[in-house]
Amino acid sequence: MYGVREWWRDMAGELAGLVLPADCAGCGLPRTGLCGRCAGLLHGARAAVRRVRPHPPPPGLPAVYAALPYADEARAVLLAHKERGALRLAAPLGSVLAASVRAAADAAAAAGRPGPPVTDAEPLLLVPVPSARRAVAARGHDPVRRIALAAAGELRRGGRPARVLAVLRQRRSVADQAGLTARQRAANLAGALEVPAGAGRLAAEGPVVVVDDLVTTGASLAEAARALSAAGGRVVGAAVVAAAER
C-alpha cells in the first residue's frame, strides 16, 4: 500500500533531483536528469520495438516485445532507476514500455487468437512481474510497478485504455537469478508465483500483458503468464523495456 512514508520518500527523491547536480543516468555527462542524446535514444526506441525470442524459450513463454537492447546507455538508465532510486526516470522508461505493450497488443489482435478479440476499446491490463519483498525493501521502491504505472498513463494519453493490475505475488522464496543458466532460472521460478484467491476475477476483465523492465531467459515472464492463466487471466503477450543479448 502506498502510504505517507512512501510519499515522503518519493517526494524527497524528486526534490533532490531538482536541486542537486547530477550526471546523466545514461552516459554520465554532468547534467540534471538525462542529457539530450540519451533522452533522444529512449524517445527513438519507441519506434524500434521488435519481438524478441530468448533461446531456448522456456515453456509457456508468451510473445515478448522489447524496444532496446540491454546494453550501454539503456542498461545504465535501467540500473539507475532500479538500483539507485532515480525515480524521475520512470516517466521516460514508462513511455518506452508503453510502446512495447502497444506492439504486443496489436500483434495479438492481428494474430486472431482464440477467445475474445483484442480491440482498441478494451482496457489493457498491465501486470508487472513482482519483485521479492526483500528487494523492494532494500531499494525503497518497486521499479517494475513504477514503470508500469507510467506506461499505463502514456497509453491512456494516447487513447488506449489501460491500467496496472498488480495481482501477482511470490508464494515461496527464490534464489538470486544472477549467474544462473536458462534451465536453472526456469527451475528456480517454477511455481513461484500465484494470484491470490479472489483476485483472479480481476485478471479476467480484459487482455493481460505481462510487463517487466528486462528479459533475459524469459523464465520470469513465463512463470508470470502461467500463474495468471491458471487464475483465469487472458494473457495476450509480454512487454519489456529492454532485452539482454544472449
PDB file of C-alpha atoms in Angstrom:
ATOM      1  CA  MET A   1       0.000   0.000   0.000  1.00  0.00           C
ATOM      2  CA  TYR A   2       1.228   3.486  -0.855  1.00  0.00           C
ATOM      3  CA  GLY A   3       1.247   5.420   2.418  1.00  0.00           C
ATOM      4  CA  VAL A   4       2.616   8.581   3.985  1.00  0.00           C
ATOM      5  CA  ARG A   5       6.127   7.147   4.423  1.00  0.00           C
ATOM      6  CA  GLU A   6       6.339   6.183   0.751  1.00  0.00           C
ATOM      7  CA  TRP A   7       5.014   9.616  -0.279  1.00  0.00           C
ATOM      8  CA  TRP A   8       7.702  11.411   1.732  1.00  0.00           C
ATOM      9  CA  ARG A   9      10.400   9.120   0.357  1.00  0.00           C
ATOM     10  CA  ASP A  10       9.344   9.756  -3.243  1.00  0.00           C
ATOM     11  CA  MET A  11       8.975  13.495  -2.647  1.00  0.00           C
ATOM     12  CA  ALA A  12      12.450  13.656  -1.166  1.00  0.00           C
ATOM     13  CA  GLY A  13      13.845  11.890  -4.204  1.00  0.00           C
ATOM     14  CA  GLU A  14      12.082  14.261  -6.572  1.00  0.00           C
ATOM     15  CA  LEU A  15      13.285  17.359  -4.695  1.00  0.00           C
ATOM     16  CA  ALA A  16      16.848  16.074  -4.605  1.00  0.00           C
ATOM     17  CA  GLY A  17      16.742  15.582  -8.357  1.00  0.00           C
ATOM     18  CA  LEU A  18      15.617  19.161  -8.826  1.00  0.00           C
ATOM     19  CA  VAL A  19      18.107  20.954  -6.623  1.00  0.00           C
ATOM     20  CA  LEU A  20      21.219  18.770  -6.592  1.00  0.00           C
ATOM     21  CA  PRO A  21      23.585  18.459  -9.554  1.00  0.00           C
ATOM     22  CA  ALA A  22      23.587  15.017 -11.141  1.00  0.00           C
ATOM     23  CA  ASP A  23      25.199  13.240 -14.045  1.00  0.00           C
ATOM     24  CA  CYS A  24      23.186  11.864 -16.924  1.00  0.00           C
ATOM     25  CA  ALA A  25      21.990   8.388 -15.917  1.00  0.00           C
ATOM     26  CA  GLY A  26      22.775   7.069 -19.384  1.00  0.00           C
ATOM     27  CA  CYS A  27      26.194   8.352 -20.438  1.00  0.00           C
ATOM     28  CA  GLY A  28      27.451  10.027 -17.259  1.00  0.00           C
ATOM     29  CA  LEU A  29      27.770  13.556 -18.637  1.00  0.00           C
ATOM     30  CA  PRO A  30      27.276  16.258 -15.984  1.00  0.00           C
ATOM     31  CA  ARG A  31      23.591  17.049 -16.382  1.00  0.00           C
ATOM     32  CA  THR A  32      20.421  17.050 -14.291  1.00  0.00           C
ATOM     33  CA  GLY A  33      18.373  14.083 -15.475  1.00  0.00           C
ATOM     34  CA  LEU A  34      19.048  12.686 -18.946  1.00  0.00           C
ATOM     35  CA  CYS A  35      21.166  14.516 -21.473  1.00  0.00           C
ATOM     36  CA  GLY A  36      19.637  15.308 -24.855  1.00  0.00           C
ATOM     37  CA  ARG A  37      21.350  12.394 -26.564  1.00  0.00           C
ATOM     38  CA  CYS A  38      20.182   9.775 -24.049  1.00  0.00           C
ATOM     39  CA  ALA A  39      16.689  11.232 -23.880  1.00  0.00           C
ATOM     40  CA  GLY A  40      16.588  11.023 -27.662  1.00  0.00           C
ATOM     41  CA  LEU A  41      17.749   7.400 -27.506  1.00  0.00           C
ATOM     42  CA  LEU A  42      14.783   6.462 -25.308  1.00  0.00           C
ATOM     43  CA  HIS A  43      12.369   8.528 -27.383  1.00  0.00           C
ATOM     44  CA  GLY A  44      13.523   6.945 -30.624  1.00  0.00           C
ATOM     45  CA  ALA A  45      13.318   3.444 -29.173  1.00  0.00           C
ATOM     46  CA  ARG A  46       9.537   3.661 -29.209  1.00  0.00           C
ATOM     47  CA  ALA A  47       9.628   3.239 -32.978  1.00  0.00           C
ATOM     48  CA  ALA A  48      12.072   0.313 -32.808  1.00  0.00           C
ATOM     49  CA  VAL A  49      10.008  -2.204 -30.858  1.00  0.00           C
ATOM     50  CA  ARG A  50      10.567  -5.767 -32.002  1.00  0.00           C
ATOM     51  CA  ARG A  51       9.644  -9.251 -30.948  1.00  0.00           C
ATOM     52  CA  VAL A  52      12.448 -10.963 -29.057  1.00  0.00           C
ATOM     53  CA  ARG A  53      12.910 -14.698 -28.592  1.00  0.00           C
ATOM     54  CA  PRO A  54      15.130 -15.955 -25.762  1.00  0.00           C
ATOM     55  CA  HIS A  55      16.995 -19.110 -26.683  1.00  0.00           C
ATOM     56  CA  PRO A  56      15.986 -21.611 -25.611  1.00  0.00           C
ATOM     57  CA  PRO A  57      12.497 -20.266 -24.858  1.00  0.00           C
ATOM     58  CA  PRO A  58      11.017 -21.535 -21.583  1.00  0.00           C
ATOM     59  CA  PRO A  59       7.728 -23.456 -21.859  1.00  0.00           C
ATOM     60  CA  GLY A  60       4.696 -21.199 -21.781  1.00  0.00           C
ATOM     61  CA  LEU A  61       6.530 -18.003 -22.726  1.00  0.00           C
ATOM     62  CA  PRO A  62       4.130 -15.589 -24.471  1.00  0.00           C
ATOM     63  CA  ALA A  63       5.268 -13.421 -27.362  1.00  0.00           C
ATOM     64  CA  VAL A  64       7.684 -10.850 -25.905  1.00  0.00           C
ATOM     65  CA  TYR A  65       8.242  -7.353 -27.292  1.00  0.00           C
ATOM     66  CA  ALA A  66      11.157  -5.073 -26.419  1.00  0.00           C
ATOM     67  CA  ALA A  67      12.347  -1.669 -27.592  1.00  0.00           C
ATOM     68  CA  LEU A  68      16.027  -1.647 -26.660  1.00  0.00           C
ATOM     69  CA  PRO A  69      18.983  -3.984 -26.269  1.00  0.00           C
ATOM     70  CA  TYR A  70      20.141  -4.206 -22.664  1.00  0.00           C
ATOM     71  CA  ALA A  71      23.492  -2.507 -23.209  1.00  0.00           C
ATOM     72  CA  ASP A  72      25.338   0.778 -22.892  1.00  0.00           C
ATOM     73  CA  GLU A  73      23.114   3.775 -22.082  1.00  0.00           C
ATOM     74  CA  ALA A  74      19.897   1.746 -21.882  1.00  0.00           C
ATOM     75  CA  ARG A  75      21.439  -0.572 -19.304  1.00  0.00           C
ATOM     76  CA  ALA A  76      22.776   2.385 -17.308  1.00  0.00           C
ATOM     77  CA  VAL A  77      19.385   4.126 -17.244  1.00  0.00           C
ATOM     78  CA  LEU A  78      17.540   0.980 -16.133  1.00  0.00           C
ATOM     79  CA  LEU A  79      20.066   0.336 -13.371  1.00  0.00           C
ATOM     80  CA  ALA A  80      19.925   3.952 -12.212  1.00  0.00           C
ATOM     81  CA  HIS A  81      16.164   3.716 -11.868  1.00  0.00           C
ATOM     82  CA  LYS A  82      16.140   0.266 -10.274  1.00  0.00           C
ATOM     83  CA  GLU A  83      19.171   0.268  -8.008  1.00  0.00           C
ATOM     84  CA  ARG A  84      19.928   3.943  -7.341  1.00  0.00           C
ATOM     85  CA  GLY A  85      16.395   5.245  -6.940  1.00  0.00           C
ATOM     86  CA  ALA A  86      16.451   7.704  -9.855  1.00  0.00           C
ATOM     87  CA  LEU A  87      12.669   7.974  -9.724  1.00  0.00           C
ATOM     88  CA  ARG A  88      12.391  10.654 -12.405  1.00  0.00           C
ATOM     89  CA  LEU A  89      13.496   8.068 -14.970  1.00  0.00           C
ATOM     90  CA  ALA A  90      10.215   6.173 -14.543  1.00  0.00           C
ATOM     91  CA  ALA A  91       8.446   8.521 -16.966  1.00  0.00           C
ATOM     92  CA  PRO A  92      10.786   8.100 -19.980  1.00  0.00           C
ATOM     93  CA  LEU A  93      11.168   4.380 -19.279  1.00  0.00           C
ATOM     94  CA  GLY A  94       7.389   4.064 -18.982  1.00  0.00           C
ATOM     95  CA  SER A  95       6.998   5.719 -22.371  1.00  0.00           C
ATOM     96  CA  VAL A  96       9.300   3.100 -23.887  1.00  0.00           C
ATOM     97  CA  LEU A  97       7.435   0.276 -22.122  1.00  0.00           C
ATOM     98  CA  ALA A  98       4.122   1.644 -23.394  1.00  0.00           C
ATOM     99  CA  ALA A  99       5.376   1.229 -26.971  1.00  0.00           C
ATOM    100  CA  SER A 100       6.272  -2.406 -26.247  1.00  0.00           C
ATOM    101  CA  VAL A 101       2.863  -3.021 -24.661  1.00  0.00           C
ATOM    102  CA  ARG A 102       1.116  -1.489 -27.668  1.00  0.00           C
ATOM    103  CA  ALA A 103       3.102  -3.723 -30.029  1.00  0.00           C
ATOM    104  CA  ALA A 104       2.236  -6.832 -28.010  1.00  0.00           C
ATOM    105  CA  ALA A 105      -1.473  -5.974 -28.006  1.00  0.00           C
ATOM    106  CA  ASP A 106      -1.525  -5.098 -31.701  1.00  0.00           C
ATOM    107  CA  ALA A 107       0.240  -8.346 -32.601  1.00  0.00           C
ATOM    108  CA  ALA A 108      -2.274 -10.332 -30.559  1.00  0.00           C
ATOM    109  CA  ALA A 109      -5.149  -8.561 -32.295  1.00  0.00           C
ATOM    110  CA  ALA A 110      -3.681  -9.261 -35.742  1.00  0.00           C
ATOM    111  CA  ALA A 111      -2.981 -12.906 -34.933  1.00  0.00           C
ATOM    112  CA  GLY A 112      -6.650 -13.737 -34.369  1.00  0.00           C
ATOM    113  CA  ARG A 113      -6.087 -15.543 -31.092  1.00  0.00           C
ATOM    114  CA  PRO A 114      -8.701 -17.962 -29.733  1.00  0.00           C
ATOM    115  CA  GLY A 115     -11.204 -16.328 -27.422  1.00  0.00           C
ATOM    116  CA  PRO A 116     -12.454 -12.731 -27.326  1.00  0.00           C
ATOM    117  CA  PRO A 117     -10.667 -10.439 -29.797  1.00  0.00           C
ATOM    118  CA  VAL A 118      -8.226  -7.810 -28.603  1.00  0.00           C
ATOM    119  CA  THR A 119      -9.612  -4.403 -29.560  1.00  0.00           C
ATOM    120  CA  ASP A 120      -8.545  -0.795 -29.029  1.00  0.00           C
ATOM    121  CA  ALA A 121     -11.660  -0.147 -26.950  1.00  0.00           C
ATOM    122  CA  GLU A 122     -10.938  -2.926 -24.454  1.00  0.00           C
ATOM    123  CA  PRO A 123      -8.799  -1.876 -21.461  1.00  0.00           C
ATOM    124  CA  LEU A 124      -5.371  -3.484 -21.405  1.00  0.00           C
ATOM    125  CA  LEU A 125      -4.343  -4.953 -18.064  1.00  0.00           C
ATOM    126  CA  LEU A 126      -0.645  -4.421 -17.399  1.00  0.00           C
ATOM    127  CA  VAL A 127       0.513  -6.980 -14.844  1.00  0.00           C
ATOM    128  CA  PRO A 128       4.041  -6.331 -13.542  1.00  0.00           C
ATOM    129  CA  VAL A 129       6.332  -9.202 -12.605  1.00  0.00           C
ATOM    130  CA  PRO A 130       6.656  -8.807  -8.832  1.00  0.00           C
ATOM    131  CA  SER A 131       9.954  -8.164  -7.100  1.00  0.00           C
ATOM    132  CA  ALA A 132      10.867 -10.030  -3.933  1.00  0.00           C
ATOM    133  CA  ARG A 133       9.834  -8.188  -0.772  1.00  0.00           C
ATOM    134  CA  ARG A 134      13.417  -8.014   0.427  1.00  0.00           C
ATOM    135  CA  ALA A 135      14.475  -6.423  -2.870  1.00  0.00           C
ATOM    136  CA  VAL A 136      11.702  -3.815  -2.662  1.00  0.00           C
ATOM    137  CA  ALA A 137      12.687  -3.043   0.924  1.00  0.00           C
ATOM    138  CA  ALA A 138      16.359  -2.700   0.016  1.00  0.00           C
ATOM    139  CA  ARG A 139      15.685  -0.439  -2.968  1.00  0.00           C
ATOM    140  CA  GLY A 140      12.976   1.597  -1.302  1.00  0.00           C
ATOM    141  CA  HIS A 141      10.612   1.189  -4.261  1.00  0.00           C
ATOM    142  CA  ASP A 142       9.222  -1.344  -6.734  1.00  0.00           C
ATOM    143  CA  PRO A 143      10.820  -0.326 -10.049  1.00  0.00           C
ATOM    144  CA  VAL A 144       8.752  -2.506 -12.386  1.00  0.00           C
ATOM    145  CA  ARG A 145       5.444  -1.414 -10.879  1.00  0.00           C
ATOM    146  CA  ARG A 146       6.534   2.216 -11.077  1.00  0.00           C
ATOM    147  CA  ILE A 147       7.442   1.921 -14.773  1.00  0.00           C
ATOM    148  CA  ALA A 148       4.201   0.027 -15.439  1.00  0.00           C
ATOM    149  CA  LEU A 149       2.161   2.857 -13.901  1.00  0.00           C
ATOM    150  CA  ALA A 150       3.967   5.363 -16.118  1.00  0.00           C
ATOM    151  CA  ALA A 151       3.339   3.150 -19.164  1.00  0.00           C
ATOM    152  CA  ALA A 152      -0.376   2.852 -18.406  1.00  0.00           C
ATOM    153  CA  GLY A 153      -0.617   6.646 -18.165  1.00  0.00           C
ATOM    154  CA  GLU A 154       1.184   7.026 -21.502  1.00  0.00           C
ATOM    155  CA  LEU A 155      -1.204   4.553 -23.152  1.00  0.00           C
ATOM    156  CA  ARG A 156      -4.258   6.355 -21.816  1.00  0.00           C
ATOM    157  CA  ARG A 157      -2.954   9.697 -23.041  1.00  0.00           C
ATOM    158  CA  GLY A 158      -2.612   8.088 -26.466  1.00  0.00           C
ATOM    159  CA  GLY A 159      -6.229   6.944 -26.410  1.00  0.00           C
ATOM    160  CA  ARG A 160      -5.621   3.306 -25.409  1.00  0.00           C
ATOM    161  CA  PRO A 161      -7.463   2.325 -22.203  1.00  0.00           C
ATOM    162  CA  ALA A 162      -5.015   0.651 -19.809  1.00  0.00           C
ATOM    163  CA  ARG A 163      -4.466   0.101 -16.104  1.00  0.00           C
ATOM    164  CA  VAL A 164      -1.963  -1.653 -13.896  1.00  0.00           C
ATOM    165  CA  LEU A 165      -3.134  -4.788 -12.147  1.00  0.00           C
ATOM    166  CA  ALA A 166      -0.558  -5.831  -9.539  1.00  0.00           C
ATOM    167  CA  VAL A 167      -2.118  -9.179  -8.669  1.00  0.00           C
ATOM    168  CA  LEU A 168       0.937 -11.437  -8.808  1.00  0.00           C
ATOM    169  CA  ARG A 169       2.813 -12.332  -5.653  1.00  0.00           C
ATOM    170  CA  GLN A 170       5.584 -14.725  -4.709  1.00  0.00           C
ATOM    171  CA  ARG A 171       4.284 -17.816  -2.979  1.00  0.00           C
ATOM    172  CA  ARG A 172       7.765 -19.002  -1.993  1.00  0.00           C
ATOM    173  CA  SER A 173      11.263 -17.600  -1.852  1.00  0.00           C
ATOM    174  CA  VAL A 174      13.550 -17.963  -4.862  1.00  0.00           C
ATOM    175  CA  ALA A 175      17.317 -17.845  -5.253  1.00  0.00           C
ATOM    176  CA  ASP A 176      19.114 -14.879  -6.781  1.00  0.00           C
ATOM    177  CA  GLN A 177      18.855 -15.284 -10.554  1.00  0.00           C
ATOM    178  CA  ALA A 178      22.260 -13.750 -11.286  1.00  0.00           C
ATOM    179  CA  GLY A 179      24.651 -16.306 -12.712  1.00  0.00           C
ATOM    180  CA  LEU A 180      22.021 -18.997 -13.302  1.00  0.00           C
ATOM    181  CA  THR A 181      21.637 -20.694 -16.667  1.00  0.00           C
ATOM    182  CA  ALA A 182      18.349 -20.601 -18.558  1.00  0.00           C
ATOM    183  CA  ARG A 183      17.437 -24.069 -17.302  1.00  0.00           C
ATOM    184  CA  GLN A 184      18.372 -23.191 -13.715  1.00  0.00           C
ATOM    185  CA  ARG A 185      16.313 -19.985 -13.853  1.00  0.00           C
ATOM    186  CA  ALA A 186      13.272 -21.876 -15.099  1.00  0.00           C
ATOM    187  CA  ALA A 187      13.628 -24.455 -12.293  1.00  0.00           C
ATOM    188  CA  ASN A 188      14.207 -21.707  -9.721  1.00  0.00           C
ATOM    189  CA  LEU A 189      10.993 -19.897 -10.679  1.00  0.00           C
ATOM    190  CA  ALA A 190       8.735 -22.869 -11.430  1.00  0.00           C
ATOM    191  CA  GLY A 191       5.564 -22.472  -9.351  1.00  0.00           C
ATOM    192  CA  ALA A 192       6.979 -19.450  -7.521  1.00  0.00           C
ATOM    193  CA  LEU A 193       4.186 -17.008  -8.414  1.00  0.00           C
ATOM    194  CA  GLU A 194       0.470 -17.008  -7.746  1.00  0.00           C
ATOM    195  CA  VAL A 195      -2.626 -14.847  -7.962  1.00  0.00           C
ATOM    196  CA  PRO A 196      -4.263 -14.570  -4.524  1.00  0.00           C
ATOM    197  CA  ALA A 197      -7.731 -16.041  -4.100  1.00  0.00           C
ATOM    198  CA  GLY A 198     -10.326 -13.524  -5.172  1.00  0.00           C
ATOM    199  CA  ALA A 199      -8.025 -11.591  -7.492  1.00  0.00           C
ATOM    200  CA  GLY A 200      -8.448 -13.970 -10.413  1.00  0.00           C
ATOM    201  CA  ARG A 201     -11.676 -12.297 -11.482  1.00  0.00           C
ATOM    202  CA  LEU A 202      -9.766  -9.014 -11.898  1.00  0.00           C
ATOM    203  CA  ALA A 203      -7.275 -10.664 -14.253  1.00  0.00           C
ATOM    204  CA  ALA A 204     -10.173 -11.953 -16.350  1.00  0.00           C
ATOM    205  CA  GLU A 205     -11.602  -8.477 -17.004  1.00  0.00           C
ATOM    206  CA  GLY A 206      -9.522  -7.794 -20.111  1.00  0.00           C
ATOM    207  CA  PRO A 207      -6.499  -8.815 -22.167  1.00  0.00           C
ATOM    208  CA  VAL A 208      -3.393  -9.154 -19.993  1.00  0.00           C
ATOM    209  CA  VAL A 209       0.083  -8.033 -20.987  1.00  0.00           C
ATOM    210  CA  VAL A 210       2.788  -9.157 -18.561  1.00  0.00           C
ATOM    211  CA  VAL A 211       5.370  -6.402 -18.114  1.00  0.00           C
ATOM    212  CA  ASP A 212       8.930  -6.230 -16.795  1.00  0.00           C
ATOM    213  CA  ASP A 213      11.871  -3.909 -17.214  1.00  0.00           C
ATOM    214  CA  LEU A 214      14.140  -6.557 -18.744  1.00  0.00           C
ATOM    215  CA  VAL A 215      14.005 -10.002 -20.320  1.00  0.00           C
ATOM    216  CA  THR A 216      16.978 -12.359 -20.219  1.00  0.00           C
ATOM    217  CA  THR A 217      15.980 -16.021 -20.391  1.00  0.00           C
ATOM    218  CA  GLY A 218      12.232 -15.345 -20.244  1.00  0.00           C
ATOM    219  CA  ALA A 219      11.764 -17.531 -17.151  1.00  0.00           C
ATOM    220  CA  SER A 220      10.139 -14.763 -15.074  1.00  0.00           C
ATOM    221  CA  LEU A 221       7.701 -13.823 -17.841  1.00  0.00           C
ATOM    222  CA  ALA A 222       6.791 -17.461 -18.468  1.00  0.00           C
ATOM    223  CA  GLU A 223       6.106 -18.101 -14.779  1.00  0.00           C
ATOM    224  CA  ALA A 224       4.023 -14.930 -14.534  1.00  0.00           C
ATOM    225  CA  ALA A 225       1.982 -15.963 -17.582  1.00  0.00           C
ATOM    226  CA  ARG A 226       1.450 -19.432 -16.125  1.00  0.00           C
ATOM    227  CA  ALA A 227       0.186 -18.090 -12.797  1.00  0.00           C
ATOM    228  CA  LEU A 228      -2.145 -15.600 -14.471  1.00  0.00           C
ATOM    229  CA  SER A 229      -3.550 -18.179 -16.880  1.00  0.00           C
ATOM    230  CA  ALA A 230      -4.124 -20.598 -14.016  1.00  0.00           C
ATOM    231  CA  ALA A 231      -6.186 -17.899 -12.296  1.00  0.00           C
ATOM    232  CA  GLY A 232      -8.330 -17.303 -15.387  1.00  0.00           C
ATOM    233  CA  GLY A 233      -6.399 -14.394 -16.913  1.00  0.00           C
ATOM    234  CA  ARG A 234      -6.249 -13.957 -20.701  1.00  0.00           C
ATOM    235  CA  VAL A 235      -2.542 -13.391 -21.344  1.00  0.00           C
ATOM    236  CA  VAL A 236      -2.037 -11.990 -24.854  1.00  0.00           C
ATOM    237  CA  GLY A 237       1.661 -11.132 -24.677  1.00  0.00           C
ATOM    238  CA  ALA A 238       4.552  -9.714 -22.712  1.00  0.00           C
ATOM    239  CA  ALA A 239       6.368  -6.391 -22.929  1.00  0.00           C
ATOM    240  CA  VAL A 240       9.682  -5.105 -21.590  1.00  0.00           C
ATOM    241  CA  VAL A 241      11.863  -2.044 -21.954  1.00  0.00           C
ATOM    242  CA  ALA A 242      14.993  -3.965 -22.948  1.00  0.00           C
ATOM    243  CA  ALA A 243      16.169  -7.427 -23.920  1.00  0.00           C
ATOM    244  CA  ALA A 244      19.504  -8.926 -22.981  1.00  0.00           C
ATOM    245  CA  GLU A 245      21.543 -10.343 -25.834  1.00  0.00           C
ATOM    246  CA  ARG A 246      22.434 -13.928 -25.015  1.00  0.00           C
TER     247      ARG A 246
END
